[in-house]
Coordinates of N, CA, C and O in Angstrom, one line a residue:
X166 N 8.7 26.5 11.0 CA 9.6 25.4 10.8 C 10.4 25.2 12.1 O 10.8 26.1 12.8
X167 N 10.6 23.9 12.4 CA 11.4 23.6 13.6 C 12.8 24.1 13.4 O 13.4 23.9 12.4
X168 N 13.4 24.7 14.5 CA 14.7 25.3 14.4 C 15.8 24.2 14.1 O 16.8 24.5 13.6
X169 N 15.5 23.0 14.4 CA 16.5 21.9 14.2 C 16.6 21.5 12.8 O 17.5 20.8 12.4
X170 N 15.6 21.8 12.0 CA 15.6 21.3 10.6 C 15.9 22.5 9.6 O 15.8 23.7 10.0
X171 N 16.3 22.1 8.4 CA 16.7 23.1 7.4 C 16.0 22.8 6.2 O 15.3 21.8 6.0
X172 N 16.1 23.7 5.2 CA 15.5 23.5 3.9 C 14.0 24.0 3.9 O 13.6 24.6 4.9
X173 N 13.3 23.7 2.8 CA 11.9 24.1 2.7 C 11.0 23.0 3.3 O 10.8 22.0 2.6
X174 N 10.5 23.2 4.4 CA 9.6 22.2 5.1 C 8.2 22.3 4.4 O 7.8 23.3 3.8
X175 N 7.5 21.2 4.5 CA 6.1 21.2 4.0 C 5.2 22.2 4.8 O 5.5 22.6 5.9
X176 N 4.2 22.7 4.1 CA 3.2 23.6 4.8 C 2.6 22.8 5.9 O 2.5 21.6 5.9
X177 N 2.1 23.5 6.9 CA 1.4 22.8 8.0 C 0.2 22.0 7.4 O -0.5 22.4 6.5
X178 N 0.0 20.8 8.0 CA -1.0 19.9 7.5 C -1.4 18.8 8.5 O -0.7 18.6 9.4
X179 N -2.5 18.1 8.2 CA -2.9 17.0 9.0 C -3.4 15.9 8.1 O -3.5 16.1 6.9
X180 N -3.6 14.7 8.6 CA -4.1 13.6 7.8 C -3.2 13.2 6.6 O -3.8 12.8 5.6
X181 N -1.9 13.5 6.7 CA -1.0 13.2 5.6 C -0.5 11.8 5.8 O -0.9 11.1 6.8
X182 N 0.4 11.3 4.9 CA 1.0 10.0 5.1 C 2.5 10.1 5.0 O 3.0 11.0 4.4
X183 N 3.2 9.1 5.6 CA 4.6 9.2 5.6 C 5.2 7.8 5.6 O 4.5 6.8 5.9
X184 N 6.5 7.7 5.2 CA 7.2 6.4 5.1 C 8.7 6.7 5.1 O 9.1 7.9 4.9
X185 N 9.5 5.7 5.4 CA 10.9 5.8 5.5 C 11.6 4.9 4.5 O 11.2 3.7 4.4
X186 N 12.5 5.4 3.7 CA 13.4 4.6 2.8 C 14.8 4.9 3.2 O 15.3 6.0 3.1
X187 N 15.5 3.9 3.7 CA 16.9 4.0 4.2 C 17.0 5.2 5.1 O 16.4 5.2 6.2
X188 N 17.8 6.2 4.8 CA 18.0 7.4 5.7 C 17.2 8.6 5.3 O 17.5 9.7 5.6
X189 N 16.0 8.4 4.6 CA 15.2 9.5 4.2 C 13.7 9.2 4.7 O 13.2 8.1 4.5
X190 N 13.1 10.2 5.1 CA 11.7 10.2 5.4 C 10.9 10.9 4.4 O 11.3 11.9 3.8
X191 N 9.7 10.4 4.0 CA 8.9 11.1 3.0 C 7.5 11.4 3.6 O 6.9 10.6 4.3
X192 N 7.0 12.6 3.2 CA 5.7 13.0 3.6 C 4.9 13.3 2.4 O 5.4 14.0 1.5
X193 N 3.7 12.8 2.3 CA 2.9 13.0 1.1 C 1.4 13.4 1.4 O 0.8 12.8 2.3
X194 N 1.0 14.4 0.7 CA -0.4 14.8 0.8 C -0.9 15.3 2.1 O -0.1 15.8 2.9
X195 N -2.2 15.2 2.4 CA -2.7 15.7 3.6 C -3.6 17.0 3.4 O -3.8 17.4 2.3
X196 N -4.0 17.5 4.5 CA -4.8 18.7 4.4 C -4.2 19.8 5.4 O -3.6 19.4 6.4
X197 N -4.2 20.9 5.0 CA -5.2 22.0 4.9 C -5.9 21.9 3.5 O -7.1 22.1 3.6
X198 N -5.3 21.7 2.4 CA -6.1 21.8 1.2 C -6.0 20.5 0.4 O -6.2 20.6 -0.9
X199 N -5.8 19.4 1.0 CA -5.8 18.1 0.3 C -4.9 18.1 -0.9 O -5.3 18.3 -2.1
X200 N -3.6 17.9 -0.7 CA -2.6 18.0 -1.8 C -2.1 16.6 -2.2 O -2.4 15.6 -1.5
X201 N -1.3 16.6 -3.2 CA -0.6 15.3 -3.5 C 0.9 15.6 -3.6 O 1.7 14.9 -4.2
X202 N 1.4 16.7 -2.9 CA 2.8 17.0 -2.9 C 3.6 16.0 -2.1 O 3.0 15.3 -1.3
X203 N 4.8 15.9 -2.4 CA 5.7 15.0 -1.7 C 7.0 15.6 -1.3 O 7.6 16.3 -2.1
X204 N 7.4 15.5 0.0 CA 8.6 16.1 0.6 C 9.5 15.0 1.1 O 9.0 13.9 1.6
X205 N 10.8 15.3 1.1 CA 11.8 14.3 1.6 C 12.5 15.0 2.8 O 12.9 16.2 2.6
X206 N 12.7 14.3 3.9 CA 13.5 14.8 5.0 C 14.7 13.9 5.1 O 14.6 12.7 5.3
X207 N 15.9 14.4 4.8 CA 17.2 13.7 5.0 C 17.4 13.6 6.5 O 17.7 14.5 7.2
X208 N 17.4 12.3 7.0 CA 17.4 12.1 8.4 C 18.7 12.4 9.1 O 18.8 12.6 10.3
X209 N 19.8 12.3 8.3 CA 21.1 12.5 8.9 C 21.5 14.0 9.0 O 22.1 14.4 10.0
X210 N 21.0 14.8 8.0 CA 21.3 16.3 8.1 C 20.0 17.0 8.6 O 20.1 18.2 8.8
X211 N 18.9 16.4 8.7 CA 17.6 17.0 9.1 C 17.2 18.1 8.2 O 16.8 19.2 8.6
X212 N 17.4 17.8 6.8 CA 17.1 18.9 5.8 C 15.9 18.4 4.9 O 15.9 17.3 4.4
X213 N 15.0 19.3 4.8 CA 13.8 19.1 3.9 C 14.1 19.5 2.5 O 14.8 20.4 2.2
X214 N 13.4 18.8 1.6 CA 13.4 19.2 0.2 C 12.1 18.7 -0.5 O 11.6 17.7 -0.1
X215 N 11.5 19.6 -1.3 CA 10.3 19.2 -2.0 C 10.7 18.4 -3.3 O 11.6 18.8 -4.0
X216 N 10.0 17.3 -3.5 CA 10.2 16.5 -4.8 C 9.2 17.0 -5.8 O 8.0 16.9 -5.5
X217 N 9.6 17.4 -6.9 CA 8.7 17.8 -8.0 C 8.6 16.6 -9.0 O 9.6 16.3 -9.7
X218 N 7.5 15.9 -9.0 CA 7.4 14.7 -9.9 C 7.5 15.1 -11.4 O 7.2 16.2 -11.8
X219 N 8.1 14.1 -12.1 CA 8.2 14.3 -13.6 C 7.2 13.4 -14.3 O 7.6 12.8 -15.3
X220 N 6.0 13.4 -13.8 CA 5.0 12.5 -14.4 C 3.6 13.0 -14.0 O 3.5 14.0 -13.2
X221 N 2.6 12.4 -14.4 CA 1.2 12.6 -13.9 C 1.2 12.4 -12.4 O 1.9 11.4 -12.0
X222 N 0.5 13.2 -11.7 CA 0.5 13.0 -10.2 C -0.9 12.5 -9.8 O -1.9 12.8 -10.4
X223 N -1.0 11.8 -8.7 CA -2.3 11.4 -8.1 C -3.1 12.6 -7.7 O -2.5 13.7 -7.4
X224 N -4.4 12.5 -7.6 CA -5.3 13.5 -7.1 C -4.9 13.8 -5.6 O -4.5 12.9 -4.9
X225 N -5.0 15.1 -5.2 CA -4.7 15.4 -3.9 C -5.6 14.7 -2.9 O -6.8 14.4 -3.3
X226 N -5.1 14.4 -1.7 CA -5.9 13.6 -0.8 C -5.4 13.7 0.7 O -4.3 14.2 0.9
X227 N -6.2 13.2 1.6 CA -5.8 13.1 3.0 C -6.3 11.7 3.5 O -7.1 11.0 2.8
X228 N -5.9 11.3 4.7 CA -6.3 10.1 5.3 C -6.0 8.9 4.4 O -6.7 7.9 4.3
X229 N -4.8 8.9 3.7 CA -4.4 7.8 2.9 C -3.2 7.1 3.5 O -2.8 7.5 4.6
X230 N -2.6 6.2 2.8 CA -1.4 5.6 3.3 C -0.2 5.7 2.3 O -0.5 5.8 1.1
X231 N 1.0 5.6 2.8 CA 2.2 5.6 2.0 C 3.1 4.5 2.6 O 3.5 4.6 3.7
X232 N 3.4 3.5 1.7 CA 4.2 2.4 2.2 C 5.4 2.2 1.4 O 5.4 2.2 0.2
X233 N 6.5 1.9 2.1 CA 7.8 1.6 1.4 C 7.7 0.2 0.7 O 7.2 -0.8 1.4
X234 N 8.0 0.1 -0.5 CA 7.9 -1.2 -1.2 C 9.2 -1.7 -1.7 O 9.3 -2.9 -2.2
X235 N 10.2 -0.9 -1.7 CA 11.6 -1.3 -2.1 C 12.5 -0.2 -1.5 O 12.1 0.7 -0.9
X236 N 13.8 -0.2 -1.9 CA 14.7 0.8 -1.4 C 14.5 2.1 -2.1 O 15.1 3.1 -1.7
X237 N 13.7 2.1 -3.2 CA 13.6 3.3 -4.0 C 12.1 3.6 -4.4 O 11.9 4.4 -5.3
X238 N 11.2 2.9 -3.8 CA 9.8 3.1 -4.2 C 8.8 3.1 -3.0 O 9.0 2.4 -2.0
X239 N 7.8 3.9 -3.2 CA 6.7 4.0 -2.2 C 5.3 3.7 -2.9 O 5.2 3.9 -4.1
X240 N 4.4 3.3 -2.1 CA 3.1 3.0 -2.6 C 2.0 3.7 -1.9 O 1.9 3.7 -0.7
X241 N 1.2 4.5 -2.6 CA 0.2 5.4 -2.1 C -1.2 4.7 -2.3 O -1.4 4.2 -3.4
X242 N -2.0 4.6 -1.3 CA -3.4 4.0 -1.5 C -4.5 4.8 -0.8 O -4.3 5.2 0.3
X243 N -5.6 4.9 -1.6 CA -6.8 5.4 -1.0 C -6.8 6.8 -0.5 O -6.0 7.7 -0.9
X244 N -7.6 7.1 0.5 CA -7.7 8.4 1.1 C -9.0 9.1 0.8 O -9.9 8.6 0.1
X245 N -9.1 10.3 1.2 CA -10.3 11.2 0.9 C -9.8 12.2 -0.1 O -8.9 13.0 0.2
X246 N -10.5 12.3 -1.3 CA -10.1 13.1 -2.4 C -10.5 14.6 -2.2 O -11.2 14.9 -1.2
X247 N -10.0 15.4 -3.1 CA -10.3 16.8 -3.1 C -11.8 17.1 -3.2 O -12.3 18.1 -2.8
X248 N -12.5 16.1 -3.8 CA -14.0 16.2 -3.9 C -14.7 15.6 -2.7 O -15.9 15.5 -2.7
X249 N -14.0 15.3 -1.7 CA -14.5 14.7 -0.4 C -15.1 13.3 -0.6 O -16.0 12.9 0.1
X250 N -14.7 12.6 -1.6 CA -15.1 11.3 -1.9 C -14.0 10.3 -1.5 O -12.8 10.5 -1.8
X251 N -14.4 9.2 -0.8 CA -13.4 8.1 -0.6 C -12.7 7.6 -1.9 O -13.5 7.4 -2.9
X252 N -11.4 7.3 -1.8 CA -10.7 6.9 -3.0 C -10.3 5.5 -3.0 O -10.1 5.0 -1.9
X253 N -10.1 4.9 -4.1 CA -9.7 3.5 -4.2 C -8.5 3.3 -5.2 O -8.3 2.2 -5.6
X254 N -7.8 4.3 -5.5 CA -6.7 4.2 -6.4 C -5.4 3.9 -5.7 O -5.2 4.3 -4.5
X255 N -4.5 3.3 -6.4 CA -3.1 3.1 -5.8 C -2.1 3.6 -6.8 O -2.3 3.5 -8.0
X256 N -1.0 4.1 -6.3 CA 0.1 4.6 -7.1 C 1.4 4.3 -6.5 O 1.6 4.3 -5.3
X257 N 2.4 3.9 -7.4 CA 3.7 3.6 -7.0 C 4.6 4.9 -7.4 O 4.4 5.4 -8.5
X258 N 5.4 5.3 -6.5 CA 6.3 6.4 -6.7 C 7.8 6.0 -6.7 O 8.2 5.5 -5.6
X259 N 8.5 6.2 -7.7 CA 9.9 5.9 -7.8 C 10.7 7.2 -7.3 O 10.7 8.2 -8.0
X260 N 11.4 7.1 -6.2 CA 12.0 8.3 -5.7 C 13.2 8.7 -6.5 O 13.7 9.8 -6.4
X261 N 13.8 7.8 -7.3 CA 15.0 8.1 -8.1 C 14.6 8.7 -9.4 O 15.2 9.7 -9.8
X262 N 13.6 8.2 -10.1 CA 13.1 8.8 -11.3 C 12.1 10.0 -11.1 O 11.8 10.7 -12.0
X263 N 11.6 10.0 -9.9 CA 10.6 11.0 -9.5 C 9.3 10.9 -10.4 O 8.6 11.8 -10.7
X264 N 8.9 9.6 -10.7 CA 7.7 9.4 -11.5 C 6.7 8.5 -10.7 O 7.1 7.5 -10.1
X265 N 5.5 8.9 -10.8 CA 4.3 8.2 -10.3 C 3.9 7.2 -11.4 O 3.8 7.5 -12.6
X266 N 3.4 6.0 -11.0 CA 2.8 5.0 -11.9 C 1.6 4.5 -11.2 O 1.6 4.0 -10.1
X267 N 0.4 4.6 -11.9 CA -0.8 4.2 -11.3 C -0.9 2.6 -11.3 O -0.6 2.0 -12.3
X268 N -1.3 2.1 -10.2 CA -1.5 0.7 -10.1 C -2.9 0.3 -10.7 O -3.8 1.1 -10.6
X269 N -3.1 -0.9 -11.2 CA -4.4 -1.3 -11.7 C -5.5 -0.9 -10.7 O -5.4 -1.2 -9.6
X270 N -6.6 -0.4 -11.3 CA -7.7 0.2 -10.4 C -8.5 -0.9 -9.8 O -8.6 -2.0 -10.3
X271 N -8.9 -0.7 -8.6 CA -9.8 -1.6 -7.9 C -11.0 -0.7 -7.3 O -10.8 0.4 -7.1
X272 N -12.1 -1.4 -7.0 CA -13.2 -0.6 -6.5 C -13.4 -1.0 -5.0 O -14.4 -1.6 -4.6
X273 N -12.4 -0.6 -4.2 CA -12.5 -0.8 -2.8 C -12.1 0.6 -2.1 O -11.0 0.7 -1.6
X274 N -13.0 1.6 -2.1 CA -12.7 2.8 -1.5 C -12.2 2.6 0.0 O -12.8 1.8 0.7
X275 N -11.2 3.4 0.4 CA -10.7 3.2 1.7 C -10.0 4.5 2.2 O -9.3 5.1 1.5
X276 N -10.3 4.9 3.4 CA -9.6 6.0 4.0 C -9.5 5.7 5.5 O -10.2 4.8 6.0
X277 N -8.5 6.3 6.2 CA -8.3 6.1 7.6 C -7.9 4.7 7.9 O -8.2 4.2 9.0
X278 N -7.2 4.0 7.0 CA -6.8 2.6 7.1 C -5.3 2.5 7.5 O -4.7 3.6 7.6
X279 N -4.8 1.3 7.6 CA -3.4 1.1 7.8 C -2.9 0.3 6.6 O -3.6 -0.5 6.0
X280 N -1.6 0.3 6.4 CA -0.9 -0.5 5.4 C 0.5 -0.8 5.8 O 1.1 0.0 6.5
X281 N 1.0 -1.9 5.3 CA 2.4 -2.3 5.5 C 2.9 -3.1 4.4 O 2.1 -3.7 3.6
X282 N 4.2 -3.3 4.3 CA 4.8 -4.2 3.3 C 4.7 -5.6 3.8 O 4.9 -5.9 4.9
X283 N 4.2 -6.5 2.9 CA 4.1 -7.9 3.2 C 5.2 -8.7 2.4 O 6.2 -8.2 2.0
X284 N 4.9 -10.0 2.3 CA 5.8 -10.9 1.6 C 5.9 -10.5 0.1 O 4.9 -10.1 -0.5
X285 N 7.1 -10.6 -0.4 CA 7.4 -10.3 -1.8 C 6.9 -8.9 -2.3 O 6.5 -8.7 -3.4
X286 N 7.1 -8.0 -1.4 CA 6.8 -6.5 -1.6 C 5.3 -6.3 -1.8 O 4.9 -5.2 -2.3
X287 N 4.4 -7.2 -1.5 CA 3.0 -6.9 -1.5 C 2.7 -5.8 -0.5 O 3.4 -5.6 0.5
X288 N 1.7 -5.1 -0.8 CA 1.2 -4.1 0.2 C -0.1 -4.6 0.8 O -1.0 -4.9 0.1
X289 N -0.1 -4.7 2.2 CA -1.2 -5.2 2.9 C -2.0 -4.1 3.5 O -1.4 -3.3 4.2
X290 N -3.3 -4.0 3.2 CA -4.1 -2.9 3.7 C -5.2 -3.5 4.6 O -5.8 -4.5 4.3
X291 N -5.4 -2.9 5.8 CA -6.4 -3.4 6.7 C -7.2 -2.2 7.3 O -6.7 -1.1 7.5
X292 N -8.5 -2.5 7.5 CA -9.4 -1.6 8.3 C -9.7 -0.3 7.5 O -9.7 -0.2 6.3
X293 N -10.0 0.7 8.3 CA -10.3 2.0 7.8 C -11.8 2.1 7.6 O -12.6 1.4 8.2
X294 N -12.2 3.1 6.7 CA -13.6 3.3 6.5 C -13.8 3.5 5.0 O -12.9 3.9 4.2
X295 N -15.0 3.1 4.5 CA -15.3 3.3 3.1 C -16.3 4.5 2.9 O -16.8 4.7 1.8
X296 N -16.6 5.2 4.0 CA -17.6 6.3 3.9 C -16.8 7.6 4.3 O -15.7 7.6 4.8
X297 N -17.5 8.7 4.0 CA -17.0 10.0 4.5 C -17.3 10.1 6.0 O -18.4 10.3 6.4
X298 N -16.2 9.7 6.8 CA -16.4 9.5 8.2 C -16.9 10.7 9.0 O -17.5 10.6 10.0
X299 N -16.7 11.9 8.4 CA -17.2 13.1 9.2 C -18.7 13.2 9.1 O -19.3 13.8 10.0
X300 N -19.4 12.6 8.1 CA -20.8 12.7 8.0 C -21.5 11.4 8.4 O -22.6 11.4 9.0
X301 N -20.9 10.2 8.0 CA -21.7 9.0 8.2 C -21.0 8.1 9.3 O -21.6 7.7 10.3
X302 N -19.7 7.7 9.0 CA -18.9 6.9 10.0 C -19.6 5.6 10.3 O -19.6 5.2 11.5
X303 N -20.2 4.9 9.3 CA -20.8 3.6 9.5 C -20.1 2.5 8.7 O -20.4 1.4 8.9
X304 N -19.2 2.9 7.8 CA -18.6 2.0 6.9 C -17.2 1.5 7.3 O -16.3 1.4 6.5
X305 N -17.0 1.1 8.6 CA -15.8 0.6 9.0 C -15.5 -0.8 8.3 O -16.5 -1.6 8.2
X306 N -14.3 -1.0 8.0 CA -13.9 -2.2 7.2 C -13.0 -3.1 8.1 O -12.2 -2.7 8.9
X307 N -13.2 -4.5 7.9 CA -12.3 -5.4 8.6 C -11.7 -6.4 7.6 O -11.1 -7.4 8.0
X308 N -11.8 -6.1 6.3 CA -11.2 -7.0 5.4 C -9.8 -6.7 5.1 O -9.3 -5.6 5.4
X309 N -9.0 -7.6 4.5 CA -7.6 -7.4 4.2 C -7.5 -7.3 2.7 O -8.0 -8.2 2.0
X310 N -6.9 -6.2 2.2 CA -6.6 -6.1 0.8 C -5.1 -6.3 0.5 O -4.3 -5.8 1.3
X311 N -4.8 -7.0 -0.6 CA -3.4 -7.2 -0.9 C -3.1 -6.7 -2.3 O -3.8 -7.1 -3.2
X312 N -2.2 -5.8 -2.4 CA -1.7 -5.3 -3.7 C -0.4 -6.0 -4.1 O 0.6 -5.9 -3.4
X313 N -0.5 -6.7 -5.3 CA 0.7 -7.3 -5.8 C 1.5 -6.2 -6.6 O 1.0 -5.7 -7.6
X314 N 2.7 -5.9 -6.1 CA 3.4 -4.8 -6.7 C 4.4 -5.3 -7.8 O 4.7 -4.5 -8.7
X315 N 4.9 -6.5 -7.7 CA 5.9 -7.0 -8.6 C 5.5 -8.4 -9.0 O 4.8 -9.1 -8.2
X316 N 6.0 -9.0 -10.1 CA 5.8 -10.4 -10.4 C 6.3 -11.3 -9.3 O 7.4 -11.0 -8.7
X317 N 5.6 -12.4 -9.1 CA 6.0 -13.3 -8.0 C 7.0 -14.3 -8.6 O 6.9 -14.7 -9.8
X318 N 7.9 -14.9 -7.7 CA 8.7 -16.0 -8.2 C 7.9 -17.2 -8.3 O 6.8 -17.4 -7.8
X319 N 8.5 -18.3 -8.9 CA 7.8 -19.5 -9.2 C 7.2 -20.2 -8.0 O 6.1 -20.7 -8.0
X320 N 8.0 -20.2 -6.9 CA 7.6 -20.9 -5.7 C 6.3 -20.2 -5.2 O 5.3 -20.9 -4.8
X321 N 6.3 -18.9 -5.1 CA 5.1 -18.2 -4.6 C 3.9 -18.4 -5.5 O 2.8 -18.6 -5.0
X322 N 4.1 -18.5 -6.8 CA 3.0 -18.8 -7.8 C 2.4 -20.1 -7.5 O 1.2 -20.3 -7.4
X323 N 3.3 -21.1 -7.3 CA 2.8 -22.5 -7.0 C 2.1 -22.6 -5.6 O 1.0 -23.2 -5.5
X324 N 2.6 -21.9 -4.6 CA 2.0 -21.9 -3.3 C 0.6 -21.3 -3.4 O -0.4 -21.8 -2.8
X325 N 0.5 -20.1 -4.1 CA -0.8 -19.5 -4.2 C -1.8 -20.3 -5.0 O -3.0 -20.4 -4.6
X326 N -1.3 -21.0 -6.0 CA -2.2 -21.8 -6.8 C -2.8 -23.0 -6.0 O -4.0 -23.2 -6.0
X327 N -1.9 -23.7 -5.3 CA -2.4 -24.8 -4.5 C -3.4 -24.3 -3.4 O -4.4 -24.8 -3.2
X328 N -3.0 -23.2 -2.7 CA -3.9 -22.7 -1.7 C -5.2 -22.2 -2.2 O -6.3 -22.5 -1.5
X329 N -5.3 -21.6 -3.4 CA -6.6 -21.2 -3.9 C -7.4 -22.3 -4.4 O -8.7 -22.2 -4.3
X330 N -6.8 -23.4 -4.9 CA -7.6 -24.4 -5.6 C -7.7 -25.7 -4.8 O -8.4 -26.6 -5.3
X331 N -7.1 -25.9 -3.7 CA -7.1 -27.2 -3.0 C -8.5 -27.7 -2.7 O -8.9 -28.9 -2.8
X332 N -9.4 -26.7 -2.3 CA -10.8 -27.2 -2.0 C -11.6 -27.6 -3.2 O -12.6 -28.2 -3.0
X333 N -11.2 -27.2 -4.4 CA -12.0 -27.5 -5.6 C -11.5 -28.8 -6.3 O -12.2 -29.2 -7.2
X334 N -10.4 -29.3 -5.9 CA -9.8 -30.5 -6.6 C -9.5 -31.6 -5.6 O -8.7 -31.4 -4.8
X335 N -10.2 -32.7 -5.8 CA -10.0 -33.9 -4.9 C -8.6 -34.4 -4.9 O -8.0 -34.8 -3.9
X336 N -8.0 -34.4 -6.1 CA -6.6 -34.9 -6.2 C -5.7 -34.0 -5.4 O -4.8 -34.5 -4.6
X337 N -5.8 -32.7 -5.4 CA -5.0 -31.8 -4.6 C -5.2 -32.0 -3.1 O -4.3 -32.0 -2.3
X338 N -6.5 -32.3 -2.7 CA -6.8 -32.5 -1.3 C -6.1 -33.8 -0.8 O -5.6 -33.8 0.3
X339 N -6.1 -34.8 -1.7 CA -5.4 -36.1 -1.3 C -3.9 -35.9 -1.2 O -3.2 -36.5 -0.3
X340 N -3.3 -35.1 -2.0 CA -1.9 -34.9 -2.1 C -1.3 -33.9 -1.1 O -0.1 -33.9 -0.8
X341 N -2.2 -33.0 -0.6 CA -1.7 -32.0 0.3 C -0.9 -32.5 1.5 O 0.2 -32.0 1.8
X342 N -1.4 -33.6 2.2 CA -0.6 -34.1 3.3 C 0.8 -34.7 2.9 O 1.7 -34.8 3.8
X343 N 1.0 -34.9 1.6 CA 2.3 -35.5 1.1 C 3.3 -34.4 0.8 O 4.4 -34.7 0.3
X344 N 2.9 -33.2 0.9 CA 3.8 -32.1 0.5 C 5.1 -32.1 1.5 O 5.0 -32.6 2.6
X345 N 6.2 -31.6 1.0 CA 7.4 -31.5 1.8 C 7.1 -30.7 3.1 O 6.3 -29.7 3.1
X346 N 7.6 -31.2 4.2 CA 7.3 -30.6 5.5 C 7.6 -29.1 5.6 O 6.9 -28.3 6.3
X347 N 8.6 -28.6 4.8 CA 8.9 -27.1 4.9 C 7.9 -26.3 4.1 O 7.7 -25.1 4.3
X348 N 7.2 -27.0 3.1 CA 6.3 -26.3 2.2 C 4.9 -26.3 2.7 O 4.1 -25.3 2.6
X349 N 4.5 -27.3 3.4 CA 3.1 -27.5 3.8 C 2.6 -26.4 4.7 O 1.5 -25.8 4.5
X350 N 3.4 -25.9 5.8 CA 2.9 -24.8 6.6 C 2.7 -23.5 5.8 O 1.7 -22.8 6.1
X351 N 3.6 -23.3 4.9 CA 3.4 -22.1 4.1 C 2.1 -22.1 3.3 O 1.3 -21.1 3.2
X352 N 1.8 -23.3 2.7 CA 0.6 -23.4 1.9 C -0.6 -23.3 2.8 O -1.6 -22.7 2.5
X353 N -0.6 -23.9 4.0 CA -1.7 -23.8 4.9 C -2.0 -22.4 5.4 O -3.1 -21.9 5.5
X354 N -0.9 -21.6 5.6 CA -1.1 -20.2 6.0 C -1.8 -19.4 4.8 O -2.7 -18.6 5.1
X355 N -1.3 -19.7 3.6 CA -1.9 -19.0 2.5 C -3.4 -19.4 2.3 O -4.2 -18.6 1.9
X356 N -3.7 -20.7 2.5 CA -5.1 -21.2 2.4 C -6.0 -20.4 3.4 O -7.1 -20.0 3.0
X357 N -5.5 -20.2 4.6 CA -6.3 -19.5 5.6 C -6.5 -18.0 5.2 O -7.5 -17.4 5.4
X358 N -5.5 -17.5 4.5 CA -5.5 -16.1 4.1 C -6.6 -16.0 3.0 O -7.4 -15.1 3.0
X359 N -6.6 -16.9 2.0 CA -7.6 -16.8 0.9 C -9.0 -17.0 1.4 O -10.0 -16.6 0.7
X360 N -9.2 -17.7 2.5 CA -10.5 -17.8 3.1 C -11.1 -16.5 3.7 O -12.3 -16.4 3.7
X361 N -10.2 -15.6 4.0 CA -10.7 -14.4 4.7 C -10.4 -13.1 4.1 O -10.8 -12.1 4.6
X362 N -9.8 -13.1 2.9 CA -9.5 -11.8 2.3 C -9.6 -11.9 0.8 O -9.8 -12.9 0.2
X363 N -9.4 -10.7 0.2 CA -9.5 -10.6 -1.3 C -8.2 -10.2 -1.8 O -7.6 -9.2 -1.3
X364 N -7.7 -10.8 -2.9 CA -6.4 -10.5 -3.5 C -6.6 -9.5 -4.6 O -7.5 -9.7 -5.4
X365 N -5.8 -8.5 -4.7 CA -6.0 -7.5 -5.8 C -4.9 -7.7 -6.8 O -3.7 -7.8 -6.5

């Protein structure tokens, strides 16, 4: 343990994930033994504490991501499981209730990828690999995955609907240039996104 820190530090590990919420840092999973444990580092006092979840926990993993999605929640996605298989599950962790909640399942295994918070608390995932990279390393990915974490507000729902459907409806195509100047660029950005990625 580093002399500058106090409390019970995580065991030595690699390929873990971390994120920051306000004045606390969180470390989750990783290997030596591919765990799903989660630790908190209080950044003002430099003190570690282990968080013991009060719910079902995700399978242990490494090479995954952990993304802040609110002031009190984190989102875990993908990684390499204890069975050495690439994973495609997502989990939200509430640091206040100490409970994990599984996100609707998708079949997009991913490890060694990056993730960040996007608009409206979406989690944006890019790159990585869909293979066991130590043996194959041919499945590099360049698609963008978007996880919707919370219900969207009405404006976002309308923007998404127009962007997804404008190419299929002639009436929408004709009316698109008549949209308010502040709304049109947002819809055009979303249109380009839907052409190149898959929404989850």
